[in-house]
Amino acid sequence: MSAPRADKTIADFSLPATGKQPWSLKAQRGHNVVVYFYPRDNTPGCTREGEAFRDMHRAFAAANTTIVGVSPDSLASHEKFKEKMRFPFELLSDEDRRVCKLFDVIKPKTLYGRKFMGVERSTFLIDAQGRLRQEWRKVRVDGHAAEVLQAAKSLS
């Protein structure tokens, strides 16, 4: 499976989501969508990234853009993380990493000398017709949400 390329239509996918509803890309047609992949709930970088998207949520909504976060964590973990951080957007659980693989975000990583395959922090901006418009890989959290917001505004 190859990663999506800019201006290519993204294959529909659905995942269990917080809020007790399944989430599907197809159901978002008519809205731009930010799909941000992050390694793990309740870790410092992932928390800061979610907070940045939370704090800019109204500006994204004004740009007709929906935000969703995706990680391999369980739905129960996501529910607690979302409530604790007061995220106004849904978190999607990709425990089998199927969607992570679709977007090619599973990469070799090293932590304390231990090598493993994990989620590389990445963000994808999909337009209202379901086409990938921009992607960010190996994301650094500081300033990232603002950069994604500017790109989303350019689609309006």
PDB file of C-alpha atoms in Angstrom:
ATOM      1  CA  MET A   1       0.000   0.000   0.000  1.00  0.00           C
ATOM      2  CA  SER A   2       1.509   3.326  -0.965  1.00  0.00           C
ATOM      3  CA  ALA A   3       0.970   6.590   0.870  1.00  0.00           C
ATOM      4  CA  PRO A   4      -1.468   9.067  -0.673  1.00  0.00           C
ATOM      5  CA  ARG A   5       0.026  11.820  -2.838  1.00  0.00           C
ATOM      6  CA  ALA A   6      -1.082  15.437  -3.026  1.00  0.00           C
ATOM      7  CA  ASP A   7      -4.172  16.049  -5.146  1.00  0.00           C
ATOM      8  CA  LYS A   8      -5.090  12.364  -5.052  1.00  0.00           C
ATOM      9  CA  THR A   9      -8.467  11.359  -3.694  1.00  0.00           C
ATOM     10  CA  ILE A  10      -8.109   9.604  -0.354  1.00  0.00           C
ATOM     11  CA  ALA A  11      -9.807   6.220  -0.097  1.00  0.00           C
ATOM     12  CA  ASP A  12     -12.690   6.309   2.348  1.00  0.00           C
ATOM     13  CA  PHE A  13     -11.878   4.928   5.768  1.00  0.00           C
ATOM     14  CA  SER A  14     -13.746   4.639   9.016  1.00  0.00           C
ATOM     15  CA  LEU A  15     -12.557   4.128  12.575  1.00  0.00           C
ATOM     16  CA  PRO A  16     -14.086   3.956  16.039  1.00  0.00           C
ATOM     17  CA  ALA A  17     -14.217   7.467  17.483  1.00  0.00           C
ATOM     18  CA  THR A  18     -14.754   9.185  20.779  1.00  0.00           C
ATOM     19  CA  GLY A  19     -18.318  10.309  21.280  1.00  0.00           C
ATOM     20  CA  LYS A  20     -19.568   6.745  20.750  1.00  0.00           C
ATOM     21  CA  GLN A  21     -19.950   7.157  16.989  1.00  0.00           C
ATOM     22  CA  PRO A  22     -17.898   5.636  14.181  1.00  0.00           C
ATOM     23  CA  TRP A  23     -16.122   8.269  12.100  1.00  0.00           C
ATOM     24  CA  SER A  24     -15.750   8.042   8.322  1.00  0.00           C
ATOM     25  CA  LEU A  25     -13.971  10.266   5.855  1.00  0.00           C
ATOM     26  CA  LYS A  26     -16.845   9.950   3.389  1.00  0.00           C
ATOM     27  CA  ALA A  27     -19.244  11.508   5.921  1.00  0.00           C
ATOM     28  CA  GLN A  28     -17.027  14.615   6.007  1.00  0.00           C
ATOM     29  CA  ARG A  29     -17.522  15.536   2.327  1.00  0.00           C
ATOM     30  CA  GLY A  30     -18.232  19.231   2.056  1.00  0.00           C
ATOM     31  CA  HIS A  31     -15.719  20.013   4.809  1.00  0.00           C
ATOM     32  CA  ASN A  32     -11.951  20.157   4.753  1.00  0.00           C
ATOM     33  CA  VAL A  33     -10.421  17.657   7.158  1.00  0.00           C
ATOM     34  CA  VAL A  34      -7.208  17.748   9.175  1.00  0.00           C
ATOM     35  CA  VAL A  35      -6.138  14.219  10.108  1.00  0.00           C
ATOM     36  CA  TYR A  36      -3.272  14.352  12.556  1.00  0.00           C
ATOM     37  CA  PHE A  37      -1.508  11.154  13.557  1.00  0.00           C
ATOM     38  CA  TYR A  38       0.220  11.073  16.917  1.00  0.00           C
ATOM     39  CA  PRO A  39       2.089   8.332  18.764  1.00  0.00           C
ATOM     40  CA  ARG A  40       0.310   8.073  22.110  1.00  0.00           C
ATOM     41  CA  ASP A  41      -2.257   9.614  24.441  1.00  0.00           C
ATOM     42  CA  ASN A  42      -1.049  11.503  27.515  1.00  0.00           C
ATOM     43  CA  THR A  43       2.542  11.985  26.433  1.00  0.00           C
ATOM     44  CA  PRO A  44       4.105  15.463  26.481  1.00  0.00           C
ATOM     45  CA  GLY A  45       4.429  16.092  22.725  1.00  0.00           C
ATOM     46  CA  CYS A  46       1.071  14.542  21.884  1.00  0.00           C
ATOM     47  CA  THR A  47      -0.643  16.546  24.603  1.00  0.00           C
ATOM     48  CA  ARG A  48       0.918  19.817  23.397  1.00  0.00           C
ATOM     49  CA  GLU A  49      -0.052  19.060  19.803  1.00  0.00           C
ATOM     50  CA  GLY A  50      -3.655  18.314  20.773  1.00  0.00           C
ATOM     51  CA  GLU A  51      -3.799  21.472  22.891  1.00  0.00           C
ATOM     52  CA  ALA A  52      -2.624  23.577  19.939  1.00  0.00           C
ATOM     53  CA  PHE A  53      -5.354  22.163  17.689  1.00  0.00           C
ATOM     54  CA  ARG A  54      -7.867  22.599  20.546  1.00  0.00           C
ATOM     55  CA  ASP A  55      -6.902  26.221  21.051  1.00  0.00           C
ATOM     56  CA  MET A  56      -7.345  26.963  17.325  1.00  0.00           C
ATOM     57  CA  HIS A  57     -10.474  24.864  16.904  1.00  0.00           C
ATOM     58  CA  ARG A  58     -12.793  27.833  16.311  1.00  0.00           C
ATOM     59  CA  ALA A  59     -10.488  29.240  13.631  1.00  0.00           C
ATOM     60  CA  PHE A  60     -10.412  25.841  11.892  1.00  0.00           C
ATOM     61  CA  ALA A  61     -14.216  25.631  12.081  1.00  0.00           C
ATOM     62  CA  ALA A  62     -14.437  29.126  10.548  1.00  0.00           C
ATOM     63  CA  ALA A  63     -12.292  27.778   7.680  1.00  0.00           C
ATOM     64  CA  ASN A  64     -14.801  24.910   7.157  1.00  0.00           C
ATOM     65  CA  THR A  65     -12.248  22.447   8.521  1.00  0.00           C
ATOM     66  CA  THR A  66     -12.839  19.471  10.797  1.00  0.00           C
ATOM     67  CA  ILE A  67      -9.987  18.160  12.962  1.00  0.00           C
ATOM     68  CA  VAL A  68      -9.466  14.538  14.023  1.00  0.00           C
ATOM     69  CA  GLY A  69      -6.575  12.953  15.874  1.00  0.00           C
ATOM     70  CA  VAL A  70      -5.555   9.343  15.184  1.00  0.00           C
ATOM     71  CA  SER A  71      -3.373   6.983  17.190  1.00  0.00           C
ATOM     72  CA  PRO A  72      -3.231   3.246  17.883  1.00  0.00           C
ATOM     73  CA  ASP A  73      -4.470   3.794  21.457  1.00  0.00           C
ATOM     74  CA  SER A  74      -7.732   2.189  22.549  1.00  0.00           C
ATOM     75  CA  LEU A  75     -11.025   4.025  22.404  1.00  0.00           C
ATOM     76  CA  ALA A  76     -11.177   3.951  26.229  1.00  0.00           C
ATOM     77  CA  SER A  77      -7.780   5.684  26.397  1.00  0.00           C
ATOM     78  CA  HIS A  78      -8.932   8.258  23.829  1.00  0.00           C
ATOM     79  CA  GLU A  79     -12.129   9.010  25.764  1.00  0.00           C
ATOM     80  CA  LYS A  80     -10.131   9.745  28.935  1.00  0.00           C
ATOM     81  CA  PHE A  81      -7.529  11.821  27.055  1.00  0.00           C
ATOM     82  CA  LYS A  82     -10.197  13.842  25.218  1.00  0.00           C
ATOM     83  CA  GLU A  83     -12.112  14.547  28.430  1.00  0.00           C
ATOM     84  CA  LYS A  84      -8.983  15.444  30.419  1.00  0.00           C
ATOM     85  CA  MET A  85      -7.715  17.835  27.738  1.00  0.00           C
ATOM     86  CA  ARG A  86     -11.178  19.144  26.773  1.00  0.00           C
ATOM     87  CA  PHE A  87     -10.597  18.490  23.087  1.00  0.00           C
ATOM     88  CA  PRO A  88     -13.568  19.745  21.026  1.00  0.00           C
ATOM     89  CA  PHE A  89     -12.749  17.266  18.233  1.00  0.00           C
ATOM     90  CA  GLU A  90     -12.862  13.497  17.993  1.00  0.00           C
ATOM     91  CA  LEU A  91      -9.993  11.079  18.496  1.00  0.00           C
ATOM     92  CA  LEU A  92      -9.972   7.972  16.307  1.00  0.00           C
ATOM     93  CA  SER A  93      -8.721   4.601  17.505  1.00  0.00           C
ATOM     94  CA  ASP A  94      -6.601   2.701  14.972  1.00  0.00           C
ATOM     95  CA  GLU A  95      -5.569  -0.246  17.133  1.00  0.00           C
ATOM     96  CA  ASP A  96      -4.794  -2.495  14.145  1.00  0.00           C
ATOM     97  CA  ARG A  97      -2.889   0.409  12.502  1.00  0.00           C
ATOM     98  CA  ARG A  98      -4.781  -0.091   9.244  1.00  0.00           C
ATOM     99  CA  VAL A  99      -5.282   3.645   8.612  1.00  0.00           C
ATOM    100  CA  CYS A 100      -1.792   4.446   9.914  1.00  0.00           C
ATOM    101  CA  LYS A 101      -0.502   2.087   7.218  1.00  0.00           C
ATOM    102  CA  LEU A 102      -2.787   3.670   4.582  1.00  0.00           C
ATOM    103  CA  PHE A 103      -1.103   7.018   5.269  1.00  0.00           C
ATOM    104  CA  ASP A 104       2.351   5.410   5.667  1.00  0.00           C
ATOM    105  CA  VAL A 105       2.998   6.839   9.139  1.00  0.00           C
ATOM    106  CA  ILE A 106       4.344   3.649  10.755  1.00  0.00           C
ATOM    107  CA  LYS A 107       8.116   4.129  10.794  1.00  0.00           C
ATOM    108  CA  PRO A 108      11.169   2.693  12.577  1.00  0.00           C
ATOM    109  CA  LYS A 109      11.805   4.588  15.809  1.00  0.00           C
ATOM    110  CA  THR A 110      14.308   4.400  18.643  1.00  0.00           C
ATOM    111  CA  LEU A 111      13.552   5.183  22.280  1.00  0.00           C
ATOM    112  CA  TYR A 112      16.219   4.740  24.960  1.00  0.00           C
ATOM    113  CA  GLY A 113      18.211   2.555  22.569  1.00  0.00           C
ATOM    114  CA  ARG A 114      15.240   0.271  21.834  1.00  0.00           C
ATOM    115  CA  LYS A 115      14.185   0.034  18.184  1.00  0.00           C
ATOM    116  CA  PHE A 116      10.517  -0.442  17.303  1.00  0.00           C
ATOM    117  CA  MET A 117       7.900   0.457  14.710  1.00  0.00           C
ATOM    118  CA  GLY A 118       5.733   3.370  15.776  1.00  0.00           C
ATOM    119  CA  VAL A 119       3.638   6.282  14.579  1.00  0.00           C
ATOM    120  CA  GLU A 120       5.600   9.162  13.088  1.00  0.00           C
ATOM    121  CA  ARG A 121       3.865  12.428  14.016  1.00  0.00           C
ATOM    122  CA  SER A 122       2.233  13.462  10.711  1.00  0.00           C
ATOM    123  CA  THR A 123      -0.653  15.630   9.547  1.00  0.00           C
ATOM    124  CA  PHE A 124      -2.731  15.511   6.367  1.00  0.00           C
ATOM    125  CA  LEU A 125      -5.027  18.219   5.009  1.00  0.00           C
ATOM    126  CA  ILE A 126      -7.849  16.820   2.887  1.00  0.00           C
ATOM    127  CA  ASP A 127     -10.141  19.165   0.971  1.00  0.00           C
ATOM    128  CA  ALA A 128     -13.941  19.146   0.890  1.00  0.00           C
ATOM    129  CA  GLN A 129     -13.943  16.810  -2.146  1.00  0.00           C
ATOM    130  CA  GLY A 130     -11.729  14.252  -0.384  1.00  0.00           C
ATOM    131  CA  ARG A 131      -8.437  15.112  -2.112  1.00  0.00           C
ATOM    132  CA  LEU A 132      -5.171  15.298  -0.215  1.00  0.00           C
ATOM    133  CA  ARG A 133      -3.971  18.881  -0.482  1.00  0.00           C
ATOM    134  CA  GLN A 134      -0.979  18.961   1.839  1.00  0.00           C
ATOM    135  CA  GLU A 135       0.956  16.709   4.200  1.00  0.00           C
ATOM    136  CA  TRP A 136       3.436  17.291   6.991  1.00  0.00           C
ATOM    137  CA  ARG A 137       5.734  14.490   8.137  1.00  0.00           C
ATOM    138  CA  LYS A 138       8.163  14.330  11.062  1.00  0.00           C
ATOM    139  CA  VAL A 139       6.129  17.139  12.616  1.00  0.00           C
ATOM    140  CA  ARG A 140       7.610  19.402  15.251  1.00  0.00           C
ATOM    141  CA  VAL A 141       4.807  20.521  17.531  1.00  0.00           C
ATOM    142  CA  ASP A 142       5.718  24.183  18.059  1.00  0.00           C
ATOM    143  CA  GLY A 143       3.934  26.319  15.464  1.00  0.00           C
ATOM    144  CA  HIS A 144       2.553  23.320  13.589  1.00  0.00           C
ATOM    145  CA  ALA A 145      -1.175  23.869  14.204  1.00  0.00           C
ATOM    146  CA  ALA A 146      -0.866  27.503  13.072  1.00  0.00           C
ATOM    147  CA  GLU A 147       0.832  26.381   9.854  1.00  0.00           C
ATOM    148  CA  VAL A 148      -1.919  23.829   9.188  1.00  0.00           C
ATOM    149  CA  LEU A 149      -4.562  26.489   9.874  1.00  0.00           C
ATOM    150  CA  GLN A 150      -3.020  28.796   7.256  1.00  0.00           C
ATOM    151  CA  ALA A 151      -3.081  25.973   4.720  1.00  0.00           C
ATOM    152  CA  ALA A 152      -6.726  25.205   5.586  1.00  0.00           C
ATOM    153  CA  LYS A 153      -7.681  28.870   5.165  1.00  0.00           C
ATOM    154  CA  SER A 154      -6.114  28.844   1.703  1.00  0.00           C
ATOM    155  CA  LEU A 155      -8.641  26.180   0.634  1.00  0.00           C
ATOM    156  CA  SER A 156     -11.629  28.388   1.445  1.00  0.00           C
TER     157      SER A 156
END
